[in-house]
Amino acid sequence: MTPKTVAKVDKGGLIVITGPSGVGKGTLLNRLCQRYPDLFRLSVSVTTRSPRPQEVDGREYFFWDRQKFEQARQAGFFLEWAEYADNLYGTPKQQVEDTIAQGKWVLLEIDLEGARQIAQTFPEALRIFIAPPSMAVLEERLRKRLTDSEEAIAKRLAHAAIEMAAMDEFDYVIVNDDLEEAVAELETAILGEETWQKSANSSSGSS
Ligand code: 5GP
């Protein structure tokens, strides 16, 4: 594949990561941020869904009620927002703008609807789709998470099918079968082949 955008240290920008719930986007992105702390920043979204065990307000998400979310939305607080499985999710605009102004790359882990909004407002953003090896594997991963009800799992699987059908809209598709391989592919997609080989050969792993 021909790289659309290659992240450069001297200039910030937006990278959109989309893929079905349970596909492992969070783990992949955390790996990337740990490896390149000076280059990437994961955007923290606002959501109206309840926190899962282990989730901390302000770390995984800002957990707001619907009224506060709606007020903020109307005031233009969000860069993009979407309703997903009966909950609202949005990206705070200011946080993204400040991070880009610092010359960093902002990673937006958002759903298909949000990715389509960003394609309109930031056509230069790099858009990457993370796919599961199969729908059966995705279902197994969602069930192993043991945090969602049957109803929530069913909604996420239905949404997953819609998202999978739209993967051609993205610049890259990465199948998250083996985590290490998927991280390597993500690095190649974002940083380019050359940079990835350099970082793989260096002991610290950072560029
Ligand atoms: P979860 O509830 O599993 O954390 O997230 C459900 C879905 O919402 C995932 O596909 C996730 O990528 C997406 N999502 C999380 N934050 C945002 C956001 O700020 N905007 C949009 N559009 N989607 C989001």
PDB file of C-alpha atoms and ligand atoms in Angstrom:
ATOM      1  CA  MET A   1       0.000   0.000   0.000  1.00  0.00           C
ATOM      2  CA  THR A   2       1.192   3.545  -0.683  1.00  0.00           C
ATOM      3  CA  PRO A   3       1.452   5.592   2.515  1.00  0.00           C
ATOM      4  CA  LYS A   4      -1.018   8.486   2.527  1.00  0.00           C
ATOM      5  CA  THR A   5       0.588  10.354   5.393  1.00  0.00           C
ATOM      6  CA  VAL A   6       3.759   9.676   7.312  1.00  0.00           C
ATOM      7  CA  ALA A   7       3.841  11.093  10.837  1.00  0.00           C
ATOM      8  CA  LYS A   8       6.754  13.484  11.250  1.00  0.00           C
ATOM      9  CA  VAL A   9       8.088  14.630  14.592  1.00  0.00           C
ATOM     10  CA  ASP A  10       8.092  18.289  13.585  1.00  0.00           C
ATOM     11  CA  LYS A  11       4.414  18.479  12.684  1.00  0.00           C
ATOM     12  CA  GLY A  12       1.219  17.320  14.332  1.00  0.00           C
ATOM     13  CA  GLY A  13      -1.977  15.945  12.878  1.00  0.00           C
ATOM     14  CA  LEU A  14      -4.892  13.596  13.255  1.00  0.00           C
ATOM     15  CA  ILE A  15      -5.003   9.819  12.997  1.00  0.00           C
ATOM     16  CA  VAL A  16      -8.381   8.081  13.139  1.00  0.00           C
ATOM     17  CA  ILE A  17      -8.570   4.488  14.338  1.00  0.00           C
ATOM     18  CA  THR A  18     -11.869   2.691  13.793  1.00  0.00           C
ATOM     19  CA  GLY A  19     -12.965  -0.898  14.163  1.00  0.00           C
ATOM     20  CA  PRO A  20     -15.553  -3.021  15.927  1.00  0.00           C
ATOM     21  CA  SER A  21     -15.860  -2.875  19.682  1.00  0.00           C
ATOM     22  CA  GLY A  22     -13.749  -5.654  21.190  1.00  0.00           C
ATOM     23  CA  VAL A  23     -11.253  -5.770  18.319  1.00  0.00           C
ATOM     24  CA  GLY A  24      -8.401  -4.563  20.561  1.00  0.00           C
ATOM     25  CA  LYS A  25      -7.956  -0.967  19.365  1.00  0.00           C
ATOM     26  CA  GLY A  26      -7.230   0.278  22.885  1.00  0.00           C
ATOM     27  CA  THR A  27      -4.426  -2.215  23.490  1.00  0.00           C
ATOM     28  CA  LEU A  28      -2.842  -1.445  20.114  1.00  0.00           C
ATOM     29  CA  LEU A  29      -2.955   2.298  20.685  1.00  0.00           C
ATOM     30  CA  ASN A  30      -1.610   2.065  24.212  1.00  0.00           C
ATOM     31  CA  ARG A  31       1.369   0.124  22.864  1.00  0.00           C
ATOM     32  CA  LEU A  32       1.992   2.808  20.264  1.00  0.00           C
ATOM     33  CA  CYS A  33       1.785   5.642  22.811  1.00  0.00           C
ATOM     34  CA  GLN A  34       4.100   3.823  25.219  1.00  0.00           C
ATOM     35  CA  ARG A  35       6.646   3.366  22.477  1.00  0.00           C
ATOM     36  CA  TYR A  36       6.460   6.922  21.140  1.00  0.00           C
ATOM     37  CA  PRO A  37       5.337   9.095  24.080  1.00  0.00           C
ATOM     38  CA  ASP A  38       6.674  12.277  22.481  1.00  0.00           C
ATOM     39  CA  LEU A  39       4.956  11.718  19.172  1.00  0.00           C
ATOM     40  CA  PHE A  40       1.436  10.495  19.944  1.00  0.00           C
ATOM     41  CA  ARG A  41      -1.341  11.429  22.323  1.00  0.00           C
ATOM     42  CA  LEU A  42      -4.524   9.404  22.723  1.00  0.00           C
ATOM     43  CA  SER A  43      -7.575  11.647  22.753  1.00  0.00           C
ATOM     44  CA  VAL A  44      -9.853  11.050  25.762  1.00  0.00           C
ATOM     45  CA  SER A  45     -13.501  11.072  24.662  1.00  0.00           C
ATOM     46  CA  VAL A  46     -16.626  11.940  26.586  1.00  0.00           C
ATOM     47  CA  THR A  47     -19.287   9.218  26.887  1.00  0.00           C
ATOM     48  CA  THR A  48     -22.690   8.798  28.493  1.00  0.00           C
ATOM     49  CA  ARG A  49     -22.164   5.053  29.038  1.00  0.00           C
ATOM     50  CA  SER A  50     -21.403   3.773  32.536  1.00  0.00           C
ATOM     51  CA  PRO A  51     -17.788   3.079  33.438  1.00  0.00           C
ATOM     52  CA  ARG A  52     -16.697  -0.559  33.268  1.00  0.00           C
ATOM     53  CA  PRO A  53     -14.788  -2.019  36.215  1.00  0.00           C
ATOM     54  CA  GLN A  54     -11.180  -0.697  36.063  1.00  0.00           C
ATOM     55  CA  GLU A  55     -12.163   2.340  33.998  1.00  0.00           C
ATOM     56  CA  VAL A  56     -11.256   5.676  35.551  1.00  0.00           C
ATOM     57  CA  ASP A  57     -12.979   9.001  34.839  1.00  0.00           C
ATOM     58  CA  GLY A  58     -10.612  11.172  32.820  1.00  0.00           C
ATOM     59  CA  ARG A  59      -8.382   8.247  31.798  1.00  0.00           C
ATOM     60  CA  GLU A  60     -10.395   5.916  29.501  1.00  0.00           C
ATOM     61  CA  TYR A  61     -13.245   8.423  29.113  1.00  0.00           C
ATOM     62  CA  PHE A  62     -14.870  11.396  30.757  1.00  0.00           C
ATOM     63  CA  PHE A  63     -18.142   9.891  32.004  1.00  0.00           C
ATOM     64  CA  TRP A  64     -20.913  12.490  31.709  1.00  0.00           C
ATOM     65  CA  ASP A  65     -24.687  12.312  31.915  1.00  0.00           C
ATOM     66  CA  ARG A  66     -26.775  12.881  28.777  1.00  0.00           C
ATOM     67  CA  GLN A  67     -27.869  16.389  29.760  1.00  0.00           C
ATOM     68  CA  LYS A  68     -24.304  17.622  30.214  1.00  0.00           C
ATOM     69  CA  PHE A  69     -23.276  15.951  26.952  1.00  0.00           C
ATOM     70  CA  GLU A  70     -26.176  17.548  25.043  1.00  0.00           C
ATOM     71  CA  GLN A  71     -25.396  21.001  26.416  1.00  0.00           C
ATOM     72  CA  ALA A  72     -21.739  20.658  25.451  1.00  0.00           C
ATOM     73  CA  ARG A  73     -22.683  19.370  21.997  1.00  0.00           C
ATOM     74  CA  GLN A  74     -24.941  22.341  21.370  1.00  0.00           C
ATOM     75  CA  ALA A  75     -22.187  24.697  22.515  1.00  0.00           C
ATOM     76  CA  GLY A  76     -19.845  23.227  19.855  1.00  0.00           C
ATOM     77  CA  PHE A  77     -17.603  21.478  22.373  1.00  0.00           C
ATOM     78  CA  PHE A  78     -17.095  18.370  20.197  1.00  0.00           C
ATOM     79  CA  LEU A  79     -14.972  17.889  17.101  1.00  0.00           C
ATOM     80  CA  GLU A  80     -17.247  14.969  16.225  1.00  0.00           C
ATOM     81  CA  TRP A  81     -19.797  12.923  18.102  1.00  0.00           C
ATOM     82  CA  ALA A  82     -21.976   9.850  17.549  1.00  0.00           C
ATOM     83  CA  GLU A  83     -24.556   7.628  19.179  1.00  0.00           C
ATOM     84  CA  TYR A  84     -23.336   4.069  19.588  1.00  0.00           C
ATOM     85  CA  ALA A  85     -25.345   1.231  21.186  1.00  0.00           C
ATOM     86  CA  ASP A  86     -27.671   3.731  22.940  1.00  0.00           C
ATOM     87  CA  ASN A  87     -24.873   5.886  24.335  1.00  0.00           C
ATOM     88  CA  LEU A  88     -23.353   9.152  23.155  1.00  0.00           C
ATOM     89  CA  TYR A  89     -19.632   9.539  22.488  1.00  0.00           C
ATOM     90  CA  GLY A  90     -17.740  12.686  21.519  1.00  0.00           C
ATOM     91  CA  THR A  91     -14.222  14.021  20.987  1.00  0.00           C
ATOM     92  CA  PRO A  92     -13.450  17.265  22.861  1.00  0.00           C
ATOM     93  CA  LYS A  93     -12.268  19.756  20.244  1.00  0.00           C
ATOM     94  CA  GLN A  94      -9.955  21.894  22.380  1.00  0.00           C
ATOM     95  CA  GLN A  95      -7.897  18.932  23.590  1.00  0.00           C
ATOM     96  CA  VAL A  96      -7.234  17.888  19.990  1.00  0.00           C
ATOM     97  CA  GLU A  97      -6.352  21.389  18.800  1.00  0.00           C
ATOM     98  CA  ASP A  98      -3.972  21.982  21.711  1.00  0.00           C
ATOM     99  CA  THR A  99      -2.167  18.694  21.116  1.00  0.00           C
ATOM    100  CA  ILE A 100      -1.751  19.328  17.379  1.00  0.00           C
ATOM    101  CA  ALA A 101      -0.467  22.843  18.167  1.00  0.00           C
ATOM    102  CA  GLN A 102       2.239  21.172  20.281  1.00  0.00           C
ATOM    103  CA  GLY A 103       3.365  19.304  17.165  1.00  0.00           C
ATOM    104  CA  LYS A 104       1.991  15.930  18.285  1.00  0.00           C
ATOM    105  CA  TRP A 105      -0.191  13.407  16.504  1.00  0.00           C
ATOM    106  CA  VAL A 106      -3.585  12.858  18.059  1.00  0.00           C
ATOM    107  CA  LEU A 107      -4.988   9.335  17.936  1.00  0.00           C
ATOM    108  CA  LEU A 108      -8.791   9.297  17.763  1.00  0.00           C
ATOM    109  CA  GLU A 109     -10.309   5.921  18.615  1.00  0.00           C
ATOM    110  CA  ILE A 110     -13.808   6.501  17.256  1.00  0.00           C
ATOM    111  CA  ASP A 111     -16.660   4.676  15.550  1.00  0.00           C
ATOM    112  CA  LEU A 112     -17.530   4.666  11.846  1.00  0.00           C
ATOM    113  CA  GLU A 113     -19.932   7.588  12.077  1.00  0.00           C
ATOM    114  CA  GLY A 114     -17.272   9.712  13.792  1.00  0.00           C
ATOM    115  CA  ALA A 115     -14.643   8.616  11.243  1.00  0.00           C
ATOM    116  CA  ARG A 116     -16.942   9.763   8.433  1.00  0.00           C
ATOM    117  CA  GLN A 117     -17.385  13.162  10.096  1.00  0.00           C
ATOM    118  CA  ILE A 118     -13.608  13.557  10.385  1.00  0.00           C
ATOM    119  CA  ALA A 119     -13.217  12.576   6.708  1.00  0.00           C
ATOM    120  CA  GLN A 120     -15.337  15.642   5.895  1.00  0.00           C
ATOM    121  CA  THR A 121     -13.779  18.098   8.338  1.00  0.00           C
ATOM    122  CA  PHE A 122     -10.154  16.824   8.248  1.00  0.00           C
ATOM    123  CA  PRO A 123      -9.703  15.117   4.859  1.00  0.00           C
ATOM    124  CA  GLU A 124      -5.938  15.065   5.451  1.00  0.00           C
ATOM    125  CA  ALA A 125      -6.326  12.794   8.516  1.00  0.00           C
ATOM    126  CA  LEU A 126      -4.910   9.283   8.180  1.00  0.00           C
ATOM    127  CA  ARG A 127      -7.717   6.746   8.668  1.00  0.00           C
ATOM    128  CA  ILE A 128      -6.981   3.202   9.788  1.00  0.00           C
ATOM    129  CA  PHE A 129      -9.435   0.348  10.234  1.00  0.00           C
ATOM    130  CA  ILE A 130      -8.700  -2.455  12.712  1.00  0.00           C
ATOM    131  CA  ALA A 131     -10.497  -5.687  11.825  1.00  0.00           C
ATOM    132  CA  PRO A 132     -10.857  -8.948  13.762  1.00  0.00           C
ATOM    133  CA  PRO A 133      -9.663 -12.187  12.101  1.00  0.00           C
ATOM    134  CA  SER A 134     -13.351 -13.208  11.917  1.00  0.00           C
ATOM    135  CA  MET A 135     -16.726 -12.300  13.391  1.00  0.00           C
ATOM    136  CA  ALA A 136     -16.597 -15.491  15.480  1.00  0.00           C
ATOM    137  CA  VAL A 137     -13.332 -14.360  17.086  1.00  0.00           C
ATOM    138  CA  LEU A 138     -14.815 -10.925  17.740  1.00  0.00           C
ATOM    139  CA  GLU A 139     -17.838 -12.438  19.473  1.00  0.00           C
ATOM    140  CA  GLU A 140     -15.566 -14.614  21.606  1.00  0.00           C
ATOM    141  CA  ARG A 141     -13.493 -11.556  22.626  1.00  0.00           C
ATOM    142  CA  LEU A 142     -16.594  -9.563  23.522  1.00  0.00           C
ATOM    143  CA  ARG A 143     -17.890 -12.408  25.661  1.00  0.00           C
ATOM    144  CA  LYS A 144     -14.527 -12.871  27.398  1.00  0.00           C
ATOM    145  CA  ARG A 145     -14.634  -9.236  28.441  1.00  0.00           C
ATOM    146  CA  LEU A 146     -17.581 -10.242  30.651  1.00  0.00           C
ATOM    147  CA  THR A 147     -18.506  -6.625  31.281  1.00  0.00           C
ATOM    148  CA  ASP A 148     -21.376  -6.210  28.830  1.00  0.00           C
ATOM    149  CA  SER A 149     -24.885  -7.643  29.029  1.00  0.00           C
ATOM    150  CA  GLU A 150     -26.174 -10.028  26.331  1.00  0.00           C
ATOM    151  CA  GLU A 151     -28.183  -7.151  24.906  1.00  0.00           C
ATOM    152  CA  ALA A 152     -25.126  -4.880  24.767  1.00  0.00           C
ATOM    153  CA  ILE A 153     -23.061  -7.646  23.122  1.00  0.00           C
ATOM    154  CA  ALA A 154     -25.786  -8.174  20.491  1.00  0.00           C
ATOM    155  CA  LYS A 155     -25.851  -4.438  19.716  1.00  0.00           C
ATOM    156  CA  ARG A 156     -22.070  -4.302  19.423  1.00  0.00           C
ATOM    157  CA  LEU A 157     -22.047  -7.317  17.061  1.00  0.00           C
ATOM    158  CA  ALA A 158     -24.747  -5.746  14.873  1.00  0.00           C
ATOM    159  CA  HIS A 159     -22.752  -2.520  14.758  1.00  0.00           C
ATOM    160  CA  ALA A 160     -19.588  -4.504  13.993  1.00  0.00           C
ATOM    161  CA  ALA A 161     -21.162  -5.950  10.843  1.00  0.00           C
ATOM    162  CA  ILE A 162     -21.982  -2.424   9.608  1.00  0.00           C
ATOM    163  CA  GLU A 163     -18.446  -1.224  10.379  1.00  0.00           C
ATOM    164  CA  MET A 164     -16.813  -4.227   8.666  1.00  0.00           C
ATOM    165  CA  ALA A 165     -18.817  -3.500   5.517  1.00  0.00           C
ATOM    166  CA  ALA A 166     -17.278  -0.002   5.395  1.00  0.00           C
ATOM    167  CA  MET A 167     -13.599  -0.892   5.808  1.00  0.00           C
ATOM    168  CA  ASP A 168     -12.832   0.043   2.181  1.00  0.00           C
ATOM    169  CA  GLU A 169     -13.383   3.695   3.110  1.00  0.00           C
ATOM    170  CA  PHE A 170     -10.133   3.629   5.109  1.00  0.00           C
ATOM    171  CA  ASP A 171      -6.526   4.216   4.052  1.00  0.00           C
ATOM    172  CA  TYR A 172      -5.330   1.037   5.777  1.00  0.00           C
ATOM    173  CA  VAL A 173      -6.938  -2.121   7.124  1.00  0.00           C
ATOM    174  CA  ILE A 174      -5.034  -4.005   9.819  1.00  0.00           C
ATOM    175  CA  VAL A 175      -6.209  -7.428  10.990  1.00  0.00           C
ATOM    176  CA  ASN A 176      -5.633  -7.828  14.717  1.00  0.00           C
ATOM    177  CA  ASP A 177      -4.886 -11.533  14.919  1.00  0.00           C
ATOM    178  CA  ASP A 178      -1.450 -11.510  16.526  1.00  0.00           C
ATOM    179  CA  LEU A 179      -0.985  -8.407  18.736  1.00  0.00           C
ATOM    180  CA  GLU A 180       2.724  -7.885  18.029  1.00  0.00           C
ATOM    181  CA  GLU A 181       2.205  -8.192  14.283  1.00  0.00           C
ATOM    182  CA  ALA A 182      -0.712  -5.779  14.399  1.00  0.00           C
ATOM    183  CA  VAL A 183       1.361  -3.223  16.367  1.00  0.00           C
ATOM    184  CA  ALA A 184       4.146  -3.543  13.789  1.00  0.00           C
ATOM    185  CA  GLU A 185       1.678  -3.013  10.939  1.00  0.00           C
ATOM    186  CA  LEU A 186       0.206  -0.002  12.694  1.00  0.00           C
ATOM    187  CA  GLU A 187       3.662   1.518  13.077  1.00  0.00           C
ATOM    188  CA  THR A 188       4.385   0.912   9.412  1.00  0.00           C
ATOM    189  CA  ALA A 189       1.093   2.476   8.363  1.00  0.00           C
ATOM    190  CA  ILE A 190       1.666   5.580  10.471  1.00  0.00           C
ATOM    191  CA  LEU A 191       5.400   6.064  10.489  1.00  0.00           C
ATOM    192  CA  GLY A 192       6.389   4.356   7.278  1.00  0.00           C
ATOM    193  CA  GLU A 193       8.477   1.293   6.591  1.00  0.00           C
ATOM    194  CA  GLU A 194      11.831   2.967   7.063  1.00  0.00           C
ATOM    195  CA  THR A 195      11.106   4.479  10.461  1.00  0.00           C
ATOM    196  CA  TRP A 196       9.636   1.242  11.745  1.00  0.00           C
ATOM    197  CA  GLN A 197      12.731  -0.738  10.726  1.00  0.00           C
ATOM    198  CA  LYS A 198      14.934   1.834  12.440  1.00  0.00           C
ATOM    199  CA  SER A 199      12.942   1.730  15.664  1.00  0.00           C
ATOM    200  CA  ALA A 200      12.821  -2.078  15.622  1.00  0.00           C
ATOM    201  CA  ASN A 201      16.609  -2.157  15.424  1.00  0.00           C
ATOM    202  CA  SER A 202      17.176   0.386  18.200  1.00  0.00           C
ATOM    203  CA  SER A 203      17.313  -0.811  21.797  1.00  0.00           C
ATOM    204  CA  SER A 204      14.917   1.815  23.208  1.00  0.00           C
ATOM    205  CA  GLY A 205      12.455   1.385  20.379  1.00  0.00           C
ATOM    206  CA  SER A 206      11.677   5.097  20.232  1.00  0.00           C
ATOM    207  CA  SER A 207      12.506   7.347  17.288  1.00  0.00           C
TER     208      SER A 207
HETATM  209  P1  5GP B   1     -16.842   1.360  24.104  1.00  0.00           P
HETATM  210  O1  5GP B   1     -18.158   1.605  24.761  1.00  0.00           O
HETATM  211  O2  5GP B   1     -16.631  -0.101  23.772  1.00  0.00           O
HETATM  212  O3  5GP B   1     -15.691   1.957  24.868  1.00  0.00           O
HETATM  213  O4  5GP B   1     -16.857   2.133  22.702  1.00  0.00           O
HETATM  214  C1  5GP B   1     -17.868   1.884  21.779  1.00  0.00           C
HETATM  215  C2  5GP B   1     -17.491   2.502  20.446  1.00  0.00           C
HETATM  216  O5  5GP B   1     -17.482   3.932  20.563  1.00  0.00           O
HETATM  217  C3  5GP B   1     -16.116   2.106  19.939  1.00  0.00           C
HETATM  218  O6  5GP B   1     -16.217   1.756  18.571  1.00  0.00           O
HETATM  219  C4  5GP B   1     -15.297   3.358  20.108  1.00  0.00           C
HETATM  220  O7  5GP B   1     -14.274   3.447  19.136  1.00  0.00           O
HETATM  221  C5  5GP B   1     -16.341   4.428  19.894  1.00  0.00           C
HETATM  222  N1  5GP B   1     -15.969   5.724  20.449  1.00  0.00           N
HETATM  223  C6  5GP B   1     -15.273   5.982  21.571  1.00  0.00           C
HETATM  224  N2  5GP B   1     -15.107   7.307  21.743  1.00  0.00           N
HETATM  225  C7  5GP B   1     -15.699   7.904  20.676  1.00  0.00           C
HETATM  226  C8  5GP B   1     -15.842   9.267  20.261  1.00  0.00           C
HETATM  227  O8  5GP B   1     -15.390  10.208  20.896  1.00  0.00           O
HETATM  228  N3  5GP B   1     -16.531   9.481  19.115  1.00  0.00           N
HETATM  229  C9  5GP B   1     -17.053   8.455  18.359  1.00  0.00           C
HETATM  230  N4  5GP B   1     -17.672   8.785  17.244  1.00  0.00           N
HETATM  231  N5  5GP B   1     -16.928   7.173  18.715  1.00  0.00           N
HETATM  232  C10 5GP B   1     -16.258   6.900  19.858  1.00  0.00           C
END
